[in-house]
PDB file of C-alpha atoms in Angstrom:
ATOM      1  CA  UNK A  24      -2.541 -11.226  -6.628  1.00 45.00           C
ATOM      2  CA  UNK A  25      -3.726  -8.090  -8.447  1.00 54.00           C
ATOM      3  CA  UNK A  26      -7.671  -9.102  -7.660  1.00 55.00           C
ATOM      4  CA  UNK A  27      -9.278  -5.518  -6.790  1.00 62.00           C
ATOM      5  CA  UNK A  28     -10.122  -5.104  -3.378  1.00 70.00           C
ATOM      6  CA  UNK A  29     -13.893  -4.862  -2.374  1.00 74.00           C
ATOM      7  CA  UNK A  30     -14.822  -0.964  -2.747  1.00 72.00           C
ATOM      8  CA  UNK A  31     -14.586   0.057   0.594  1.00 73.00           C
ATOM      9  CA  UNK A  32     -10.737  -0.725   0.971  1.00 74.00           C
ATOM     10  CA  UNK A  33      -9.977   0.510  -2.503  1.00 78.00           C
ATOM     11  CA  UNK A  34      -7.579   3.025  -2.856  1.00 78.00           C
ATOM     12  CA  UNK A  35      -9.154   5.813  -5.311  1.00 80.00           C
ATOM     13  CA  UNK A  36      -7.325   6.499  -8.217  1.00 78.00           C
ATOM     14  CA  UNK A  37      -5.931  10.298  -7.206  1.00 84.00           C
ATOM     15  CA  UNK A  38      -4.586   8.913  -3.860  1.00 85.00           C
ATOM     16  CA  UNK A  39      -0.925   8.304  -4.404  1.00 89.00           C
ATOM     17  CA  UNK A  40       1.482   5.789  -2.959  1.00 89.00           C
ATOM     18  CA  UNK A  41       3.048   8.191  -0.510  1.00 93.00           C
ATOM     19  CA  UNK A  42      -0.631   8.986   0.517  1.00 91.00           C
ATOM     20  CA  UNK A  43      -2.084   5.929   1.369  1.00 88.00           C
ATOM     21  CA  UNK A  44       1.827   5.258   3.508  1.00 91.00           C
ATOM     22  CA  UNK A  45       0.887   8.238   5.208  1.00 94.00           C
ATOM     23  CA  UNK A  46      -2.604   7.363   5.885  1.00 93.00           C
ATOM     24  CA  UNK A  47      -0.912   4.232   7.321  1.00 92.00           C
ATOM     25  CA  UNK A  48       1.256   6.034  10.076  1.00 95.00           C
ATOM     26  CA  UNK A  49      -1.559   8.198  11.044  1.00 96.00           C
ATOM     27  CA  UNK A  50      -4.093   5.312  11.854  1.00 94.00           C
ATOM     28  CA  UNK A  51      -0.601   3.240  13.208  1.00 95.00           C
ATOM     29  CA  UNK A  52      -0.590   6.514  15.583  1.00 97.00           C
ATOM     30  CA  UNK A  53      -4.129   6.192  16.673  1.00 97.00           C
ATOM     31  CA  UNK A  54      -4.471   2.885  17.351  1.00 96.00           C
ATOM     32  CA  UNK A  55      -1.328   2.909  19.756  1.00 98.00           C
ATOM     33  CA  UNK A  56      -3.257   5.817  21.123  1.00 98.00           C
ATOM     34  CA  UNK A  57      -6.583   3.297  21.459  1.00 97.00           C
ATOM     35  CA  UNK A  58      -3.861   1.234  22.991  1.00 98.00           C
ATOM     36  CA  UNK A  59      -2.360   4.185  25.651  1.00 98.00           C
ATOM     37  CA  UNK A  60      -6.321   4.653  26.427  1.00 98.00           C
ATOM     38  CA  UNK A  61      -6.812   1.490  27.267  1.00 98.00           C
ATOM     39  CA  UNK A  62      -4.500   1.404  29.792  1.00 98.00           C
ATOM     40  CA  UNK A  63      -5.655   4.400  31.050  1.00 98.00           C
ATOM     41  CA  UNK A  64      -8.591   3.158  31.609  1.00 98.00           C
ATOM     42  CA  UNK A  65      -6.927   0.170  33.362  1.00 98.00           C
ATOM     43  CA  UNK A  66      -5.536   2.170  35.821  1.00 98.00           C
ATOM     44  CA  UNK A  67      -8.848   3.779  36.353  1.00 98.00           C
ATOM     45  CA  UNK A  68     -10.095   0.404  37.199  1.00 98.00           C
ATOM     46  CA  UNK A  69      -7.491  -1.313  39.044  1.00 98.00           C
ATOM     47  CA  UNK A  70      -6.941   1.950  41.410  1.00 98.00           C
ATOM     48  CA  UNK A  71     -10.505   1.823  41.962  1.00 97.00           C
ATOM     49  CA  UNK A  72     -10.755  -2.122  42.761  1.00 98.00           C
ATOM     50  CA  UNK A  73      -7.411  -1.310  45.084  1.00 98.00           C
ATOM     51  CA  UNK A  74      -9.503   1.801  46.960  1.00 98.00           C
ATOM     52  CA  UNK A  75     -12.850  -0.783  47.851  1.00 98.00           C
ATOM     53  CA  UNK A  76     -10.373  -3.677  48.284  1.00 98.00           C
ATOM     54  CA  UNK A  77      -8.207  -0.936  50.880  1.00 98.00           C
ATOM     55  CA  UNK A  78     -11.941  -0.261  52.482  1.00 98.00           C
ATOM     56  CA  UNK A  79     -12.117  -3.887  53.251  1.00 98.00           C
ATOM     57  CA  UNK A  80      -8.531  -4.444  54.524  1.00 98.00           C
ATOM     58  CA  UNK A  81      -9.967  -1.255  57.070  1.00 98.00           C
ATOM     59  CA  UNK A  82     -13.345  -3.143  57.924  1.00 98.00           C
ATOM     60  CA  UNK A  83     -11.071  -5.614  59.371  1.00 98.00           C
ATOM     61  CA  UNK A  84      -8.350  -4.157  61.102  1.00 98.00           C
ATOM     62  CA  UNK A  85     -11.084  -2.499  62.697  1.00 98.00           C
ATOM     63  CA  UNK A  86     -12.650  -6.032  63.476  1.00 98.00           C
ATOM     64  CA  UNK A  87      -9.280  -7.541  64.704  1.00 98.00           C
ATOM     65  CA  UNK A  88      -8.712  -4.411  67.284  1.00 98.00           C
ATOM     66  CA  UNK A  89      -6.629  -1.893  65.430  1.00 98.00           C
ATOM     67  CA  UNK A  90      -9.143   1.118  65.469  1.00 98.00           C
ATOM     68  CA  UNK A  91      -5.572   2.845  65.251  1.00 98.00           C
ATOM     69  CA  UNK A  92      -4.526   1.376  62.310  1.00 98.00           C
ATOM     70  CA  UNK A  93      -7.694   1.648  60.497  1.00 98.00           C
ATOM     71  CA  UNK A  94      -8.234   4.978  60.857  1.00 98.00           C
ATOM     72  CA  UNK A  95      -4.946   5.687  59.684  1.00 98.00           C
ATOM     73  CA  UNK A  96      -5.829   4.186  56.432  1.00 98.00           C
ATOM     74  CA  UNK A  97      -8.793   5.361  55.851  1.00 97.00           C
ATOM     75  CA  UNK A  98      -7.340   9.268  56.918  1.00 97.00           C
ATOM     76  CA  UNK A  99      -4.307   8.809  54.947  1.00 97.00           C
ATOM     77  CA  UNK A 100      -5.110   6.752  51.500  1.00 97.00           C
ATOM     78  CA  UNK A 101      -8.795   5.790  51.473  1.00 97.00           C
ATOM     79  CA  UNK A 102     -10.527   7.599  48.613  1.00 96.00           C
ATOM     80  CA  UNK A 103      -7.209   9.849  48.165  1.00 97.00           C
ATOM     81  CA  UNK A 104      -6.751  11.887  45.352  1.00 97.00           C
ATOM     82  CA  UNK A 105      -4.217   9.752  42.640  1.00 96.00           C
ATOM     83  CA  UNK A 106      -2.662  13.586  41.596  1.00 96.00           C
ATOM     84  CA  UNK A 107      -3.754  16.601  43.410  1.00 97.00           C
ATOM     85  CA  UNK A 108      -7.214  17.263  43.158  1.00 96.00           C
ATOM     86  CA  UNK A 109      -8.009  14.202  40.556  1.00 97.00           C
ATOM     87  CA  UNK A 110      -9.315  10.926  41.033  1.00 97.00           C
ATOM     88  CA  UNK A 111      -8.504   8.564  37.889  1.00 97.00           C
ATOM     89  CA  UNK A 112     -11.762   9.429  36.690  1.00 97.00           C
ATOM     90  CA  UNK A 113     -11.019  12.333  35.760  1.00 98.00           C
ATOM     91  CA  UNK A 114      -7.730  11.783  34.329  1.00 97.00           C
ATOM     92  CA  UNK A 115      -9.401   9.559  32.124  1.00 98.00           C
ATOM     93  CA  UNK A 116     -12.395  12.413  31.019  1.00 98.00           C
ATOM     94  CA  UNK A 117      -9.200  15.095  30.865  1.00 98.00           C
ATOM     95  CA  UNK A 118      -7.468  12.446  28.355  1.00 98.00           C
ATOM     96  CA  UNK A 119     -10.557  11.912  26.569  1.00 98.00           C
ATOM     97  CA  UNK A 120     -11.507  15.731  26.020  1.00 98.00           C
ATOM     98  CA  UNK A 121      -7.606  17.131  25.658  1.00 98.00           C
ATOM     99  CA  UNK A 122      -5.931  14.447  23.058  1.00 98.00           C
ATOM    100  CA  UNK A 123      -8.145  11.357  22.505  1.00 98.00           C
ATOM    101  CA  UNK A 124     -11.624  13.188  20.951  1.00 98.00           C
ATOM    102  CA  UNK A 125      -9.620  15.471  19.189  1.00 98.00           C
ATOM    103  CA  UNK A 126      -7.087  13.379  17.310  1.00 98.00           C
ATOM    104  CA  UNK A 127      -9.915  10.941  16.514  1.00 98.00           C
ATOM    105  CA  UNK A 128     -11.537  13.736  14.694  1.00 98.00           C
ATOM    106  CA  UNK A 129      -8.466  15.158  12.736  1.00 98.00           C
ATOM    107  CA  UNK A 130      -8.099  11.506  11.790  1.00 96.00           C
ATOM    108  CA  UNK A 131     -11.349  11.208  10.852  1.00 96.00           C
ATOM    109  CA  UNK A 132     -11.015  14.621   8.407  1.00 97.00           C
ATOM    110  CA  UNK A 133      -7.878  13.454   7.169  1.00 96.00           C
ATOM    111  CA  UNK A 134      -9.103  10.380   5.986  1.00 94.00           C
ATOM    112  CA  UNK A 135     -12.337  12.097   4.563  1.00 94.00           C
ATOM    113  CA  UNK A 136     -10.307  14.526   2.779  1.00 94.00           C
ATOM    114  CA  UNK A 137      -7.555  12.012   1.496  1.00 93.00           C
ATOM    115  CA  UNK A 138      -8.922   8.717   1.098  1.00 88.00           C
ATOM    116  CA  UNK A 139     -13.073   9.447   0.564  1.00 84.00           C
ATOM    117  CA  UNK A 140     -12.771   8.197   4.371  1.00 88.00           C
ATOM    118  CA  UNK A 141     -12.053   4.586   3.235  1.00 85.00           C
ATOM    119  CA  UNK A 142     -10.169   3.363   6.201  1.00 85.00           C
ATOM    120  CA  UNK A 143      -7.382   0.615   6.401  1.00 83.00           C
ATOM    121  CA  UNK A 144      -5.755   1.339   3.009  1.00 82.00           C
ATOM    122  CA  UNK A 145      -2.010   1.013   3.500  1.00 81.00           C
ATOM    123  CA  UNK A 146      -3.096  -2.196   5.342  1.00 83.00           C
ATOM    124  CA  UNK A 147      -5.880  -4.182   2.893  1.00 80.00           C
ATOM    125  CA  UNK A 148      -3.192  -3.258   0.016  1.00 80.00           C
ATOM    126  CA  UNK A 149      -0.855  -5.377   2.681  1.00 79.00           C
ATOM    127  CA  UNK A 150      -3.463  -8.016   2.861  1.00 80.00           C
ATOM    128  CA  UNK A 151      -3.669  -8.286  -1.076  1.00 78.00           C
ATOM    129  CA  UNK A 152       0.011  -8.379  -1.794  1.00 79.00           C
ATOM    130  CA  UNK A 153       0.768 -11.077   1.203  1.00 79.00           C
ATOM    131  CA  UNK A 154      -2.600 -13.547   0.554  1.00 78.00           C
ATOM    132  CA  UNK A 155      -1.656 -16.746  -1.387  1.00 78.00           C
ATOM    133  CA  UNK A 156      -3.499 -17.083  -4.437  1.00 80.00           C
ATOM    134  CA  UNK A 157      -6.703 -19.699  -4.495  1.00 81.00           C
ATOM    135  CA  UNK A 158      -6.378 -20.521  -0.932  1.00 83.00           C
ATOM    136  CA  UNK A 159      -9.828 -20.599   1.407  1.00 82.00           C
ATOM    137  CA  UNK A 160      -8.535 -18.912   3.921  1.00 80.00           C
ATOM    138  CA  UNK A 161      -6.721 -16.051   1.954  1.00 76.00           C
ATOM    139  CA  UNK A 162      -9.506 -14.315  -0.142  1.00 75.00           C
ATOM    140  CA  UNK A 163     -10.221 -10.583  -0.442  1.00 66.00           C
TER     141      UNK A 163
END
């Protein structure tokens, strides 16, 4: 089980135990932030489909006789601002430019400063220590 890991996952010999644990939580942190984005942008694109599908559901109350009732909707929620003055859009570029960029780069210094930005540590010293020995499907 003690096979070295290919170089890139390799932890270098000055990076202690604690280190590469560390190194661990902060990528754990980012990639439930990848995760938070994600939906993010999945609200972006659902409210979006919603707003077009809402221009439809107008097209035909409009068809069926309800000028009333269309207008209404398209007044009242059609193209309406999700927050005051924001469409998702730009929830998602505020995101992006407030938490997401900046944490990816303090990550990415971390790492460089830490590690010799080898990613993954805490978890390809995971993958060596849970792999069974001579099996196909288990090698480094």
């Amino acid at each position: 089980m003690d096979e070295p890991l290919d170089d890139a996952h390799r932890v270098p010999d000055e990076v202690s135990e604690a280190t590469v644990a560390a190194l661990g939580a902060l990528s754990k942190a980012l990639e439930t932030t990848e995760r938070a984005r994600g939906h993010l942008y999945g609200l972006h694109q659902l409210t979006g489909t919603a707003d077009f599908e809402l221009g439809d559901a107008v097209k035909l109350l409009r068809e069926a006789g309800h000028e009333a009732q269309a207008r209404l909707v398209e007044r009242e929620v059609l193209g309406r601002n999700v927050i005051p003055g924001h469409w998702t859009f730009q929830i998602v570029e505020a995101y992006n430019e407030t938490y997401y960029r900046p944490f990816v780069a303090i990550e990415r210094d971390i790492v460089a400063q830490l590690a010799d930005g080898r990613d993954h540590l805490h978890e390809a010293r995971l993958k060596q220590r849970r792999r069974t020995e001579g099996h196909p499907n288990h090698t480094l």
